[in-house]
Coordinates of N, CA and C in Angstrom, one line a residue:
M5 N -6.7 -7.8 10.1 CA -5.7 -7.5 9.1 C -4.6 -6.7 9.8
R6 N -3.4 -7.3 9.7 CA -2.1 -6.7 10.3 C -1.6 -5.8 9.3
V7 N -1.3 -4.6 9.6 CA -0.7 -3.5 8.8 C 0.7 -3.1 9.3
D8 N 1.7 -3.2 8.5 CA 3.0 -2.8 8.9 C 3.4 -1.7 8.0
V9 N 3.5 -0.5 8.3 CA 4.0 0.7 7.5 C 5.3 1.2 8.0
R10 N 6.2 1.3 7.0 CA 7.6 1.8 7.3 C 7.9 2.9 6.4
A11 N 8.7 3.8 6.8 CA 9.2 4.9 5.9 C 10.7 4.8 5.8
Q12 N 11.3 5.1 4.7 CA 12.7 5.1 4.5 C 13.1 6.5 3.9
G13 N 14.0 7.2 4.6 CA 14.5 8.5 4.0 C 13.7 9.6 4.4
F14 N 12.6 9.5 5.4 CA 11.9 10.6 5.8 C 11.1 10.1 7.1
E15 N 10.6 11.0 7.8 CA 9.8 10.8 9.1 C 8.5 10.5 8.6
L16 N 8.0 9.3 9.1 CA 6.5 8.9 8.9 C 5.7 9.6 9.8
T17 N 4.8 10.4 9.2 CA 4.0 11.2 10.1 C 2.6 10.4 10.4
N18 N 1.9 10.9 11.4 CA 0.6 10.2 11.7 C -0.4 10.5 10.6
A19 N -0.4 11.5 9.8 CA -1.4 11.9 8.7 C -1.2 10.7 7.6
L20 N 0.2 10.5 7.3 CA 0.4 9.5 6.2 C 0.1 8.1 6.7
M21 N 0.3 7.9 8.1 CA 0.0 6.5 8.5 C -1.5 6.3 8.5
E22 N -2.3 7.2 9.0 CA -3.8 7.2 8.9 C -4.3 7.1 7.5
H23 N -3.7 7.9 6.6 CA -4.2 7.8 5.2 C -4.0 6.5 4.7
T24 N -2.8 5.9 4.9 CA -2.4 4.6 4.3 C -3.4 3.6 4.8
E25 N -3.6 3.5 6.2 CA -4.5 2.5 6.8 C -5.9 2.7 6.3
R26 N -6.4 4.0 6.2 CA -7.6 4.1 5.7 C -8.0 3.7 4.2
R27 N -6.9 4.0 3.4 CA -7.1 3.6 2.0 C -7.0 2.0 1.9
L28 N -6.1 1.4 2.7 CA -6.1 -0.2 2.7 C -7.5 -0.7 3.3
R29 N -8.0 -0.2 4.2 CA -9.2 -0.7 4.6 C -10.3 -0.7 3.7
F30 N -10.3 0.5 2.9 CA -11.3 0.7 1.8 C -11.0 -0.2 0.7
A31 N -9.8 -0.3 0.2 CA -9.4 -1.1 -0.9 C -9.6 -2.6 -0.7
L32 N -9.6 -3.0 0.6 CA -9.5 -4.5 0.9 C -10.8 -4.9 1.6
K33 N -11.7 -4.0 1.8 CA -13.0 -4.4 2.5 C -13.6 -5.7 2.0
H34 N -13.5 -6.1 0.8 CA -14.0 -7.3 0.2 C -13.2 -8.5 0.6
A35 N -11.9 -8.3 1.1 CA -11.0 -9.5 1.3 C -10.5 -9.5 2.8
T36 N -11.2 -8.8 3.7 CA -10.6 -8.7 5.1 C -10.3 -10.1 5.7
D37 N -11.3 -11.0 5.5 CA -11.2 -12.4 6.0 C -10.0 -13.1 5.5
Q38 N -9.5 -12.9 4.4 CA -8.4 -13.6 3.7 C -7.1 -12.9 3.8
V39 N -7.1 -11.7 4.2 CA -5.7 -10.9 4.3 C -5.1 -11.4 5.6
R40 N -4.0 -11.8 5.5 CA -3.0 -12.2 6.7 C -2.1 -11.0 7.1
Q41 N -1.5 -10.4 6.1 CA -0.5 -9.4 6.5 C -0.4 -8.4 5.3
V42 N -0.3 -7.0 5.6 CA 0.0 -6.0 4.6 C 1.2 -5.2 5.1
T43 N 2.2 -5.3 4.1 CA 3.5 -4.5 4.4 C 3.5 -3.4 3.4
V44 N 3.7 -2.1 3.9 CA 3.7 -0.9 3.1 C 5.1 -0.3 3.4
R45 N 5.8 -0.1 2.4 CA 7.1 0.7 2.4 C 7.0 1.9 1.7
L46 N 7.3 3.0 2.5 CA 7.2 4.3 1.7 C 8.7 4.9 1.7
A47 N 9.0 5.5 0.6 CA 10.5 5.9 0.6 C 10.4 7.2 -0.2
D48 N 11.4 8.1 0.2 CA 11.7 9.3 -0.5 C 13.0 9.1 -1.1
I49 N 13.1 8.8 -2.4 CA 14.2 8.4 -3.1 C 15.4 9.4 -3.1
N50 N 15.0 10.7 -3.6 CA 15.9 11.8 -3.7 C 16.1 12.6 -2.6
G51 N 15.3 12.3 -1.5 CA 15.4 13.2 -0.4 C 14.9 14.6 -0.6
P52 N 15.6 15.6 -0.2 CA 15.3 17.0 -0.2 C 15.3 17.5 -1.7
R53 N 16.0 16.9 -2.5 CA 16.3 17.3 -3.8 C 14.9 17.4 -4.7
G54 N 13.9 16.6 -4.2 CA 12.5 16.6 -4.9 C 12.5 15.8 -6.2
G55 N 11.4 15.9 -6.8 CA 11.2 15.2 -8.0 C 10.2 14.3 -8.0
I56 N 10.1 13.3 -9.0 CA 9.1 12.1 -8.9 C 9.8 11.2 -8.2
D57 N 9.8 11.2 -6.9 CA 10.7 10.3 -6.3 C 9.9 9.7 -4.9
K58 N 8.7 9.9 -4.9 CA 7.9 9.2 -3.7 C 7.4 7.9 -4.1
R59 N 7.9 6.9 -3.4 CA 7.6 5.4 -3.8 C 6.8 4.8 -2.7
C60 N 5.8 4.1 -3.1 CA 4.9 3.3 -2.2 C 4.9 1.9 -2.8
S61 N 5.3 0.9 -1.9 CA 5.3 -0.6 -2.3 C 4.4 -1.2 -1.3
V62 N 3.5 -1.8 -1.8 CA 2.5 -2.6 -1.0 C 2.6 -4.2 -1.1
H63 N 2.8 -5.0 -0.2 CA 3.0 -6.4 -0.3 C 1.8 -7.1 0.6
L64 N 1.0 -7.8 -0.1 CA -0.2 -8.2 0.5 C -0.1 -9.8 0.6
V65 N -0.4 -10.4 1.8 CA -0.4 -11.9 1.9 C -1.7 -12.3 2.2
L66 N -2.4 -13.2 1.3 CA -3.6 -13.6 1.5 C -3.7 -15.2 1.7
D67 N -4.7 -15.6 2.5 CA -4.8 -16.9 2.7 C -5.1 -17.8 1.5
G68 N -4.3 -18.8 1.2 CA -4.5 -19.6 0.0 C -4.4 -19.0 -1.4
L69 N -3.8 -17.9 -1.5 CA -3.6 -17.3 -2.8 C -2.1 -16.9 -2.9
P70 N -1.4 -16.7 -4.0 CA -0.2 -16.0 -4.1 C -0.2 -14.6 -3.5
D71 N 1.0 -14.1 -3.0 CA 1.2 -12.9 -2.6 C 1.0 -11.9 -3.8
I72 N 0.6 -10.7 -3.3 CA 0.4 -9.5 -4.3 C 1.3 -8.4 -4.1
V73 N 2.0 -7.9 -4.9 CA 3.0 -6.7 -4.7 C 2.6 -5.8 -5.7
A74 N 2.4 -4.5 -5.2 CA 2.3 -3.4 -6.1 C 3.1 -2.2 -5.7
E75 N 3.7 -1.4 -6.7 CA 4.4 -0.3 -6.4 C 4.2 0.9 -7.3
D76 N 4.3 2.1 -6.8 CA 4.0 3.2 -7.6 C 5.0 4.3 -7.1
T77 N 5.4 5.2 -8.2 CA 6.3 6.4 -7.9 C 5.7 7.5 -8.4
E78 N 5.5 8.6 -7.6 CA 5.0 9.8 -7.9 C 5.7 11.0 -7.3
A79 N 5.2 12.1 -7.6 CA 5.9 13.4 -6.9 C 5.3 13.6 -5.6
D80 N 4.0 13.0 -5.4 CA 3.3 13.3 -4.2 C 3.2 11.9 -3.5
M81 N 3.4 11.8 -2.2 CA 3.4 10.5 -1.5 C 1.9 10.0 -1.4
Y82 N 1.1 10.9 -1.2 CA -0.5 10.4 -1.1 C -0.9 9.8 -2.5
V83 N -0.5 10.4 -3.5 CA -0.9 9.9 -4.8 C -0.3 8.4 -5.1
A84 N 1.0 8.4 -4.6 CA 1.7 7.0 -4.8 C 1.0 6.0 -3.9
I85 N 0.7 6.3 -2.6 CA -0.1 5.5 -1.9 C -1.3 5.1 -2.5
N86 N -2.2 5.9 -2.9 CA -3.5 5.7 -3.5 C -3.4 4.7 -4.7
R87 N -2.5 4.9 -5.5 CA -2.4 4.2 -6.8 C -1.8 2.8 -6.4
A88 N -0.9 2.7 -5.6 CA -0.4 1.3 -5.2 C -1.5 0.4 -4.5
V89 N -2.1 1.1 -3.5 CA -3.2 0.5 -2.7 C -4.3 0.1 -3.6
D90 N -4.8 1.0 -4.6 CA -5.8 0.6 -5.5 C -5.4 -0.6 -6.3
R91 N -4.3 -0.6 -6.9 CA -3.8 -1.8 -7.7 C -3.8 -3.0 -6.9
V92 N -3.3 -3.0 -5.7 CA -3.5 -4.2 -4.8 C -4.9 -4.7 -4.7
G93 N -5.8 -3.8 -4.3 CA -7.2 -4.2 -4.1 C -7.8 -4.8 -5.3
R94 N -7.5 -4.2 -6.5 CA -8.1 -4.8 -7.7 C -7.6 -6.1 -8.1
T95 N -6.3 -6.3 -7.7 CA -5.7 -7.5 -8.0 C -6.3 -8.7 -7.0
A96 N -6.3 -8.3 -5.9 CA -6.9 -9.2 -4.8 C -8.3 -9.6 -5.2
L97 N -9.2 -8.6 -5.5 CA -10.5 -8.9 -6.0 C -10.6 -9.9 -7.1
R98 N -9.7 -9.7 -8.2 CA -9.7 -10.6 -9.4 C -9.3 -12.0 -8.9
R99 N -8.2 -12.1 -8.1 CA -7.7 -13.4 -7.6 C -8.8 -14.2 -6.9
M100 N -9.5 -13.4 -6.1 CA -10.5 -14.2 -5.2 C -11.8 -14.5 -6.1
D101 N -12.0 -13.9 -7.1 CA -13.2 -14.2 -8.0 C -12.9 -15.4 -8.8
H102 N -11.7 -15.8 -9.0 CA -11.4 -16.9 -9.9 C -11.2 -18.2 -9.2

């Protein structure tokens, strides 16, 4: 499973990168054979002004199935990552079961 994580508007830390990859491995463990590419975009929309502006967008490419895209915006980047990755994992599981 190839994973590409990019940050926009802030420095991508090792902790955020590791958290994202760990959550993806867990959420997609049932689909690892079918996952071709995962692209994660993390953005701090308002920058230092704060607020509910941490966005995580996940684009999942599966063999033989339509792409899956999920996005979440929260005050905490880790929460945004967890929610977007969980949504992608659930959608992938549903699509593979049908």
